[in-house]
Tab-separated table of C-alpha atoms in Angstrom:
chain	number	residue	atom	x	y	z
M	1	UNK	CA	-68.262	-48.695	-217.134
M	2	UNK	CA	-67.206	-49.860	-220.774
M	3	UNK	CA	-70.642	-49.448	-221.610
M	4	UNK	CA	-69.986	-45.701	-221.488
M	5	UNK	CA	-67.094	-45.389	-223.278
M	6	UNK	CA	-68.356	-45.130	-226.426
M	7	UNK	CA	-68.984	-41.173	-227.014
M	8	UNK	CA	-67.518	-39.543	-224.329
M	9	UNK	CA	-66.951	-35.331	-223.455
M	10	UNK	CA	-64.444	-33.767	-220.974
M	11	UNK	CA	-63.125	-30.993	-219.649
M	12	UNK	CA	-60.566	-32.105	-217.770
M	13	UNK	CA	-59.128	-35.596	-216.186
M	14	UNK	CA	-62.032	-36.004	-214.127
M	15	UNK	CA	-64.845	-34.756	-215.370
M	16	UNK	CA	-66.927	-36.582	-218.060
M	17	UNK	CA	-70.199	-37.046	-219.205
M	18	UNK	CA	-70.283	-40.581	-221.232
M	19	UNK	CA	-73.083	-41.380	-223.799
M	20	UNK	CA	-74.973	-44.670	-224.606
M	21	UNK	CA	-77.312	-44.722	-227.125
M	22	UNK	CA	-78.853	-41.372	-225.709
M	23	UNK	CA	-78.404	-42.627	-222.364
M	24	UNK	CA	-75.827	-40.648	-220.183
M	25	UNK	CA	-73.271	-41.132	-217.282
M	26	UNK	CA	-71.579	-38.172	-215.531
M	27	UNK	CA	-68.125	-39.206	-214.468
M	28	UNK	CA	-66.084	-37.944	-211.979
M	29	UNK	CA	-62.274	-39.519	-212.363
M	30	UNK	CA	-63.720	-42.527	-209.961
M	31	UNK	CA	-66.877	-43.436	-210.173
M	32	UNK	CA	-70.141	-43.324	-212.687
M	33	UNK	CA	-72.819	-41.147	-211.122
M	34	UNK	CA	-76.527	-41.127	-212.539
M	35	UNK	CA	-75.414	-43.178	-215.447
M	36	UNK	CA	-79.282	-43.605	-216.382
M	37	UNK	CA	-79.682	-39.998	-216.918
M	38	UNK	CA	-81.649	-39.289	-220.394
M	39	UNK	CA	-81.388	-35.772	-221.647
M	40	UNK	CA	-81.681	-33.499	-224.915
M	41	UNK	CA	-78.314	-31.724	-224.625
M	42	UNK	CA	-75.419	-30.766	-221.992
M	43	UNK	CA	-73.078	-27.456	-221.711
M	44	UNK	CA	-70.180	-26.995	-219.835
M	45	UNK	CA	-69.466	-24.217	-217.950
M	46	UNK	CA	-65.925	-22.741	-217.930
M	47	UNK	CA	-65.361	-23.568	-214.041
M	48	UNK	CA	-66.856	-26.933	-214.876
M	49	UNK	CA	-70.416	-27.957	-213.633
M	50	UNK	CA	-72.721	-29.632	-216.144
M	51	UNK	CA	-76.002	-28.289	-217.061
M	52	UNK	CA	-78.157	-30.438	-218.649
M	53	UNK	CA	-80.912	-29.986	-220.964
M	54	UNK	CA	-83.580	-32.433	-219.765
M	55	UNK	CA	-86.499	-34.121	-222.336
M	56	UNK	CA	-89.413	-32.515	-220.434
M	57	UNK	CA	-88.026	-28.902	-220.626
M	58	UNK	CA	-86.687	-29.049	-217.510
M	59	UNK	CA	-82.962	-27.998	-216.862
M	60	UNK	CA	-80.804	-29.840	-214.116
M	61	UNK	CA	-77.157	-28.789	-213.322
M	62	UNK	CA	-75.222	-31.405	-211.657
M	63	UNK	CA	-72.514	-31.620	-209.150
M	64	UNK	CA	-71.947	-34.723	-207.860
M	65	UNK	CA	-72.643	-35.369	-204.113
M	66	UNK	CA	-76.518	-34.463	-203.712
M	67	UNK	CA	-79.780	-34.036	-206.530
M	68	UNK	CA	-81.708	-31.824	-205.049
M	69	UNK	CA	-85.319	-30.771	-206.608
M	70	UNK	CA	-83.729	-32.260	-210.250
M	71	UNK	CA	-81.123	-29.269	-209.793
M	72	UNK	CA	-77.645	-31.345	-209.506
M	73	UNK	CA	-74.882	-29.799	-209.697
M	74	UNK	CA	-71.741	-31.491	-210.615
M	75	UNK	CA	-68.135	-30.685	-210.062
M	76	UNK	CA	-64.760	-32.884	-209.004
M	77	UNK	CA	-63.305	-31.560	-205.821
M	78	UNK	CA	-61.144	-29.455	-207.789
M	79	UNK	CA	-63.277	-27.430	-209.510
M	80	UNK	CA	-65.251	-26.914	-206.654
M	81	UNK	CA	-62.765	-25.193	-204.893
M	82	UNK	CA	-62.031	-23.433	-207.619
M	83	UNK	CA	-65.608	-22.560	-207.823
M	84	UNK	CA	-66.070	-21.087	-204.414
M	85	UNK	CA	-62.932	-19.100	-204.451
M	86	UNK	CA	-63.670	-17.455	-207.739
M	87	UNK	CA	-65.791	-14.404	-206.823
M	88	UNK	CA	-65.786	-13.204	-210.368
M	89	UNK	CA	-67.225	-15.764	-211.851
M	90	UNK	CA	-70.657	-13.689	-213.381
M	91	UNK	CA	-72.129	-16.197	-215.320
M	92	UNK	CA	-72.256	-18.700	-212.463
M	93	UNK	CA	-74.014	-16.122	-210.441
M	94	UNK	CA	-76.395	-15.314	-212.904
M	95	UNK	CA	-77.483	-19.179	-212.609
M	96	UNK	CA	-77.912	-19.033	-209.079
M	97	UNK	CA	-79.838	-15.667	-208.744
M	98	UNK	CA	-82.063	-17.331	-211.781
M	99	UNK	CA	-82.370	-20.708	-209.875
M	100	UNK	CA	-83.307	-18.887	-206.268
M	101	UNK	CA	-86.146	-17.015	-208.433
M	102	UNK	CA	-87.467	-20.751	-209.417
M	103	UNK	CA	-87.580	-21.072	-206.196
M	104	UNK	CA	-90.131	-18.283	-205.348
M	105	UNK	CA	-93.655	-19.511	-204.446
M	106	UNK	CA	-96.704	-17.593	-205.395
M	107	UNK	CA	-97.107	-14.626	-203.498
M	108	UNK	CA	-93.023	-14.550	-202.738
M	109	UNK	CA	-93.549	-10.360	-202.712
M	110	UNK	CA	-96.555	-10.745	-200.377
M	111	UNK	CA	-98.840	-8.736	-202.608
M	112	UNK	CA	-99.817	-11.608	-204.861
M	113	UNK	CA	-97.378	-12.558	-207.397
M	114	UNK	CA	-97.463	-15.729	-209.026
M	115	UNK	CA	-94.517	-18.098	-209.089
M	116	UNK	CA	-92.333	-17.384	-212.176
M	117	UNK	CA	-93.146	-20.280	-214.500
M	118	UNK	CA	-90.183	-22.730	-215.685
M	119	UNK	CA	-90.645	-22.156	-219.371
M	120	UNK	CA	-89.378	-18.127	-218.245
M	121	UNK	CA	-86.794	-20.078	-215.951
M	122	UNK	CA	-85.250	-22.239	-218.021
M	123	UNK	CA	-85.030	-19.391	-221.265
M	124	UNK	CA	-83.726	-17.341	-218.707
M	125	UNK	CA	-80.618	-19.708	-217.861
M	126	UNK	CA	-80.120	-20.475	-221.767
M	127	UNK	CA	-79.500	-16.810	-222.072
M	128	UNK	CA	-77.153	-16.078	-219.807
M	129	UNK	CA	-75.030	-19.101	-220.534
M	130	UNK	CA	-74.636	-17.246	-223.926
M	131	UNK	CA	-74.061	-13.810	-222.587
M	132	UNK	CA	-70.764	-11.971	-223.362
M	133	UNK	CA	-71.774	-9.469	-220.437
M	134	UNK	CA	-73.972	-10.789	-217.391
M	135	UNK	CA	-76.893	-8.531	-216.513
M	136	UNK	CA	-78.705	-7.707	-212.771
M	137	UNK	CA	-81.281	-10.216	-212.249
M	138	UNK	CA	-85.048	-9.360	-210.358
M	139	UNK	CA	-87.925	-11.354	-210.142
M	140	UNK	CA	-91.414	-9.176	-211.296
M	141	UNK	CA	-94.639	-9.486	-209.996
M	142	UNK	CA	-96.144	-10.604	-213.545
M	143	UNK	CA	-94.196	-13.934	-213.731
M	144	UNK	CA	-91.212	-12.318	-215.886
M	145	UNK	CA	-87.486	-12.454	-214.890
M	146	UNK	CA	-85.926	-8.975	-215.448
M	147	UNK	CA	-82.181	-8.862	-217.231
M	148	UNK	CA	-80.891	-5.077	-216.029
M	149	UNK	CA	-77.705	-3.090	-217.213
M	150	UNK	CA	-76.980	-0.076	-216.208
M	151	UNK	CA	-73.877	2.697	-216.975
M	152	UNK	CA	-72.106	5.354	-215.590
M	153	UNK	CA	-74.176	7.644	-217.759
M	154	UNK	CA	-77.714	6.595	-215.954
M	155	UNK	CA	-78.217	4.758	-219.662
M	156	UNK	CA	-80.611	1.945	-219.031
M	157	UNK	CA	-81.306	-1.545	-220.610
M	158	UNK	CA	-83.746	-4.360	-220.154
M	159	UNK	CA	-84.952	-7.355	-221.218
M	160	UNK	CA	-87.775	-8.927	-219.895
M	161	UNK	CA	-87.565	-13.218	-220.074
M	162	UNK	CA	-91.558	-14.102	-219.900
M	163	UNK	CA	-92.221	-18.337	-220.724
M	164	UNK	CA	-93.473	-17.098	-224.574
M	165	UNK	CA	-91.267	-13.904	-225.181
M	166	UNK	CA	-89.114	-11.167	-224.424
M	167	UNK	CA	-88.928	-7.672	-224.683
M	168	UNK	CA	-86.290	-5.023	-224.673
M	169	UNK	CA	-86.294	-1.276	-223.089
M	170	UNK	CA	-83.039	0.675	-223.817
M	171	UNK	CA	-83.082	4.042	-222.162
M	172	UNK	CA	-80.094	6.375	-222.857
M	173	UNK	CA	-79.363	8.660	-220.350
M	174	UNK	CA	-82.081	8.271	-218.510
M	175	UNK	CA	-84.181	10.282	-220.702
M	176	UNK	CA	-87.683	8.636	-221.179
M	177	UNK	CA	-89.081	9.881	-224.205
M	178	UNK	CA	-85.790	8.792	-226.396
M	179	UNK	CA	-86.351	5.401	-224.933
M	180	UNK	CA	-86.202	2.626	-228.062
M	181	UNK	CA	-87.532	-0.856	-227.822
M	182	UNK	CA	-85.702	-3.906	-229.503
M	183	UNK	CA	-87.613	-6.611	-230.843
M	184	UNK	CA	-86.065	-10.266	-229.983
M	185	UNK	CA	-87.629	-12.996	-231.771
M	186	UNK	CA	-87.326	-16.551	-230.660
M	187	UNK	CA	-85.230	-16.158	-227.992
M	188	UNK	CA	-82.109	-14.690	-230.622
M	189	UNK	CA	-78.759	-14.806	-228.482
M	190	UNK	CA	-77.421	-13.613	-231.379
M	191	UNK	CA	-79.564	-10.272	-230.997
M	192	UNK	CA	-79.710	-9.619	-227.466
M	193	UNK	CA	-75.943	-10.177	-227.430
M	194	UNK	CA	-75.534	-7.558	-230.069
M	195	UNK	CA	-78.168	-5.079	-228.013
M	196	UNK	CA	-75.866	-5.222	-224.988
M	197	UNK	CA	-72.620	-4.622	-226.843
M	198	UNK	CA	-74.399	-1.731	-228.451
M	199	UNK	CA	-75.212	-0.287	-225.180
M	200	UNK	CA	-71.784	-0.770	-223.833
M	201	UNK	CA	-69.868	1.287	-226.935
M	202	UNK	CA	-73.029	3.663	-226.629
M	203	UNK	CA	-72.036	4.330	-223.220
M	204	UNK	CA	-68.237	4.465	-223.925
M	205	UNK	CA	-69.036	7.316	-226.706
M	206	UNK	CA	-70.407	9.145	-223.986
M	207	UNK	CA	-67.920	9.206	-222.020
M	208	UNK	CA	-65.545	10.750	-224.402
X	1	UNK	CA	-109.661	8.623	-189.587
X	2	UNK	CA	-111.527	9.470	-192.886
X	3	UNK	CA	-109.016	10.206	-196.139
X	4	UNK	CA	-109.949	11.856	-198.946
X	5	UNK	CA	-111.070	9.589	-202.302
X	6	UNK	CA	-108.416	11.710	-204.513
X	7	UNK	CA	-105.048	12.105	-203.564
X	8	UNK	CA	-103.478	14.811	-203.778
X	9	UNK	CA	-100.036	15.582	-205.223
X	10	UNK	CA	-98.840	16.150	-201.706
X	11	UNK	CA	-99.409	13.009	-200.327
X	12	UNK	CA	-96.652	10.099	-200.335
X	13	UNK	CA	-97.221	6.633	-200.578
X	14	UNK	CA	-95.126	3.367	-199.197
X	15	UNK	CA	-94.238	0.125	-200.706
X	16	UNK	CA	-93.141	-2.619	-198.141
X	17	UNK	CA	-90.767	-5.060	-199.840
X	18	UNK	CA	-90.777	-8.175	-198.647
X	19	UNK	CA	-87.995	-10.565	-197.686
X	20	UNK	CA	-87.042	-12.663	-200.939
X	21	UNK	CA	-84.167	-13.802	-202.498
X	22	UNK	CA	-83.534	-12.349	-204.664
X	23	UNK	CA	-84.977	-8.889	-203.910
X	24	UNK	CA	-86.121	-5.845	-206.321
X	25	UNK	CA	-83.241	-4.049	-204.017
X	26	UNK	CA	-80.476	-3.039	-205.733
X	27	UNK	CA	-77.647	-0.918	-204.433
X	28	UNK	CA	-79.569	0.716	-201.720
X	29	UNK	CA	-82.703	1.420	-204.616
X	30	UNK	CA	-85.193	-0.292	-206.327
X	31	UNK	CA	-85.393	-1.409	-209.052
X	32	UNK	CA	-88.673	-0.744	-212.068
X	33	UNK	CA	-88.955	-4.940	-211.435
X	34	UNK	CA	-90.555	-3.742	-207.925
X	35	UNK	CA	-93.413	-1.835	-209.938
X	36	UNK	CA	-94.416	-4.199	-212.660
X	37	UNK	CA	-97.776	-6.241	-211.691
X	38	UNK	CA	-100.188	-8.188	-213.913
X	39	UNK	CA	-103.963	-6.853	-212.817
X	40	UNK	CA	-104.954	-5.360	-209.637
X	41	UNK	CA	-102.399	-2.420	-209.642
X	42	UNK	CA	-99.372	-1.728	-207.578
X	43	UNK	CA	-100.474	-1.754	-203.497
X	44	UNK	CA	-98.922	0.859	-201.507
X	45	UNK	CA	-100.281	2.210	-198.706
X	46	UNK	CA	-100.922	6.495	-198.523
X	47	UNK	CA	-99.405	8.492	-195.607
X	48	UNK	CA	-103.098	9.807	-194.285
X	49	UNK	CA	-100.850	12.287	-192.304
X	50	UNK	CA	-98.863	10.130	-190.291
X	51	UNK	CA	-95.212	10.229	-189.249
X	52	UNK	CA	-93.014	8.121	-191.672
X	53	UNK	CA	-92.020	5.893	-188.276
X	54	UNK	CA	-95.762	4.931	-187.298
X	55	UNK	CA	-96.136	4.447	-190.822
X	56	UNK	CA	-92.911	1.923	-190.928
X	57	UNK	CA	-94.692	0.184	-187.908
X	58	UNK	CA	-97.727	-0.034	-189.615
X	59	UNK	CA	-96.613	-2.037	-192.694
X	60	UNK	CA	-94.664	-4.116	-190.662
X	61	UNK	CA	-97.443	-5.224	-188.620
X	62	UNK	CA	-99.472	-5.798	-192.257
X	63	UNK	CA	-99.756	-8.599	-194.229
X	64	UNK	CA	-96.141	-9.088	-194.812
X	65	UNK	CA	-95.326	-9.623	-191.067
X	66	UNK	CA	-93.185	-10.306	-190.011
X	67	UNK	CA	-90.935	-10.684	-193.506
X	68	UNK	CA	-90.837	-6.858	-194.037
X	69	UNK	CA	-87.178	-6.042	-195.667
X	70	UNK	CA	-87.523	-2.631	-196.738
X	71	UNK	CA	-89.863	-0.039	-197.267
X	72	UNK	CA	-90.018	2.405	-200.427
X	73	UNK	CA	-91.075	5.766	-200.552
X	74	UNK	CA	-92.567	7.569	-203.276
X	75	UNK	CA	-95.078	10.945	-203.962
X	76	UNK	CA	-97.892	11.104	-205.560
X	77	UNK	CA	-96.616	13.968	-207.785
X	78	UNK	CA	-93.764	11.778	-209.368
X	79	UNK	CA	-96.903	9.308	-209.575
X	80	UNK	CA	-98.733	11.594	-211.716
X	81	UNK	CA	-95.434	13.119	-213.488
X	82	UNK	CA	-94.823	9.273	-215.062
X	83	UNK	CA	-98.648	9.499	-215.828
X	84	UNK	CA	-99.830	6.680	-213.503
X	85	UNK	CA	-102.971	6.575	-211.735
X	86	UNK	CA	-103.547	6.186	-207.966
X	87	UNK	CA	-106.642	5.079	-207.248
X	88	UNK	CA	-107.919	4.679	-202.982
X	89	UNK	CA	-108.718	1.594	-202.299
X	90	UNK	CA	-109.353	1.518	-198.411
X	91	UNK	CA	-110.408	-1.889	-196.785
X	92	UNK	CA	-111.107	-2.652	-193.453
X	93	UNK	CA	-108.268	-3.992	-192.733
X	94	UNK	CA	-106.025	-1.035	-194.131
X	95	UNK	CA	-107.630	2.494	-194.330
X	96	UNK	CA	-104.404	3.679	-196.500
X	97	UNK	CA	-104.521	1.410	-199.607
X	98	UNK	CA	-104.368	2.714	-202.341
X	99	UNK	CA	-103.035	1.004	-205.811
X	100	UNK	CA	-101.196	2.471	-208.442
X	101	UNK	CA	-101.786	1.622	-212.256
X	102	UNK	CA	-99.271	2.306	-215.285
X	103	UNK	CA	-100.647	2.062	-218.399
X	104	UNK	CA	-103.561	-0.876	-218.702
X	105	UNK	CA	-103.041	-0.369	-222.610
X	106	UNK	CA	-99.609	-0.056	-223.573
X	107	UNK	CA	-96.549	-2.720	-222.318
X	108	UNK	CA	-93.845	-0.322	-223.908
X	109	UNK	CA	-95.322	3.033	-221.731
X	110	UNK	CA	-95.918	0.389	-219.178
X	111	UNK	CA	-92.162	-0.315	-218.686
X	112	UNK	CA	-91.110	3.416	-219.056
X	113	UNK	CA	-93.570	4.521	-216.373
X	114	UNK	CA	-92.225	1.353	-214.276
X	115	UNK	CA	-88.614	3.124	-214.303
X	116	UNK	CA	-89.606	6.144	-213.586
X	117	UNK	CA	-91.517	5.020	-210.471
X	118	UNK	CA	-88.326	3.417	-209.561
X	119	UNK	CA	-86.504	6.219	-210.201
X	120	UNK	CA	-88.489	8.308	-208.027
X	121	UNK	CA	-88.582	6.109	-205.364
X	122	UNK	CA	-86.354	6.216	-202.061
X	123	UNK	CA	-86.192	3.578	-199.370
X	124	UNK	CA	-86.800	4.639	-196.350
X	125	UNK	CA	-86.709	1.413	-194.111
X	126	UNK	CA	-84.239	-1.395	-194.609
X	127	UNK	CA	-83.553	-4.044	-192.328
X	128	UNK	CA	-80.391	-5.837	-194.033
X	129	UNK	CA	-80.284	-8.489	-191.567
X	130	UNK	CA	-83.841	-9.481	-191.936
X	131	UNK	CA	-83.634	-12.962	-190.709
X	132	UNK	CA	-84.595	-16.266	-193.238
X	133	UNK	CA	-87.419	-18.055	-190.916
C-alpha cells in the first residue's frame, strides 16, 4: 500500500484514488481496489463516485464492489447511501440516462438506428459533468445524443452531442422562424454553459 | 386494399415507439429526438381508413413486436405545414408505409421541422408497464 502513497486525492476519509508513476489505486478506507488501473485523468463527483478518463477514450466510473462492461462505479458505503437517497441529484442522472444510451444496440428504435458511437458517449458525459443546469437526455436515430431544455414559456433549446461535433437550436417561444443556432466549437463548456444561462434569464424576462 | 400514391392532407400517420431506455417519451409527448433519422426517412405507417384501434393492433403485431411502448399520432397536414415530405412506400409486408423526409439539404431546417413534427404529434397508445424481456 506504501507504494501508493505518494500522490494521493480524497474526498473524504475513505475515499481515495492513489497515484504511482501514472499508475492508479482507488481506495476505499480498507482496502486497495484496481490498484493497476492506468488512466489520463479522474473527476469527482460531489456525492463521490470516480469517473475516470481512460487512455483509449474510453470513460469508466467506479464504485467499488463489481466492473461491469469497464463502467465501475465506486463509492464507500456511505456515499452510497447517500447516493440512493438523494433524488435530486441531476448530474448523476444525467450519467446514467447517458450510460443506458451506450447501451443501445443498433436498431434499439426498431426502425434501424445505429448504436450511438462512444466518441458521442463519452463527450456527452464530459459535458454534463460541467453543466451548471442538467438538460433532458434522448437518444436519435442518427447516432447523436440530444441535450433538451425547455421553459414555462414553450422556449426551446438543444444541443445535439454527435462523436465530431455539436450543434445548438434555441427556439424562443416556440416560434420557428425566430429560431437562432449557436455555434460550439470543440466541445466549449465554457459556451454551451453560457447558452443555457442565457436561455434561463431569457425565459425569466418573459415572465415579467 | 389499394391506397392512393399521394396522401392527402386528411390522412394521419402513426409512429410506433419502441421499448428503450431511455425513450423519445417525455412527459406524456415526444420529443423532435423521435423524428431525426440519417437516410431512408422517418417510417410511419398511413391510416388507409382504418379505426385508430385496428391500427394500434396492427403496429403491434409489426416489426417491433412485441416491444411496442407507445404509438404517436400525427396528420399529414402538420406534415406538410413544417414542409416535410411524405412519400408511400408500401411493401408487402405493410401496405401503409409511408416515410417522411425533413429537409435532405439543410441540418438547421432539418432540426426546426424535427420540432415541429414533435410538436404536432400526440400519442395515442402507451403501455407504461411495457415489460423488459
Amino acid at each position: 500500500m506504501s507504494t501508493y502513497s505518494s500522490n494521493t486525492s480524497s474526498i473524504n476519509s475513505s475515499l481515495a484514488v492513489y497515484e504511482n508513476n501514472n499508475t492508479y489505486g482507488i481506495n476505499n478506507g480498507t482496502s486497495i481496489l484496481d490498484y493497476h488501473l492506468s488512466f489520463d485523468a479522474y473527476h469527482y463527483s460531489n456525492n463521490g463516485w470516480i469517473t475516470v478518463f481512460n487512455r483509449d477514450d474510453s470513460i469508466s466510473i467506479t464504485d467499488g464492489t463489481s466492473e461491469i462492461n469497464k463502467f465501475i462505479r465506486y463509492i464507500s458505503s456511505y456515499d452510497r447511501s447517500r447516493m440512493e437517497s438523494d433524488d435530486d441529484d441531476a448530474e448523476n442522472r444525467s450519467i446514467c440516462t447517458i450510460l443506458d444510451i451506450k447501451k443501445l444496440n443498433d436498431n434499439w428504435d426498431g426502425y434501424g438506428a445505429k448504436a450511438i458511437p462512444k466518441e458521442a458517449v463519452n463527450k456527452a458525459i464530459r459535458i454534463v459533468m460541467d453543466l451548471r443546469h442538467q438538460p433532458d437526455i434522448y437518444p436519435t436515430g442518427r447516432q447523436s445524443i440530444q441535450f433538451e431544455y425547455e421553459l414555462d414559456d414553450r422556449s426551446y433549446l438543444e444541443f445535439e452531442i454527435y462523436a465530431d461535433r455539436i450543434t445548438c437550436m434555441e427556439v424562443p417561444q416556440r416560434k420557428y422562424d425566430k429560431a437562432i443556432f449557436h455555434q460550439i466549437e470543440n466541445e466549449r463548456i465554457d459556451t454551451i454553459n453560457r447558452i443555457v444561462d442565457g436561455f434561463y434569464d431569457a425565459g425569466k424576462d418573459n415572465t415579467k | 386494399m389499394m391506397l392512393g400514391k399521394i396522401i392527402q392532407n386528411e390522412e394521419r400517420l402513426y409512429r410506433a415507439i419502441k421499448r428503450s431506455k431511455p425513450d423519445c417519451i417525455k412527459n406524456g409527448k415526444v420529443t423532435s429526438a423521435l423524428y431525426k433519422y440519417e437516410k431512408c426517412g422517418i417510417s410511419v405507417d398511413r391510416d388507409g381508413g382504418r379505426e385508430l384501434g385496428a391500427i394500434i393492433v396492427f403496429l403491434q403485431k409489426g416489426a417491433l413486436s412485441p416491444r411496442v411502448k407507445g404509438i404517436a399520432e400525427i396528420s399529414a397536414r402538420e406534415c406538410y405545414n413544417a414542409g416535410t415530405e411524405i412519400i408511400a412506400a408500401e411493401s408487402l409486408d405493410n401496405p401503409y408505409h409511408a416515410n417522411i423526409f425533413t429537409d435532405k439539404e439543410n441540418e438547421q431546417r432539418q432540426n426546426i421541422q424535427a420540432l415541429q413534427l414533435a410538436d404536432a404529434s400526440r400519442i395515442v397508445f402507451m403501455d407504461e408497464n411495457m415489460e423488459w424481456i
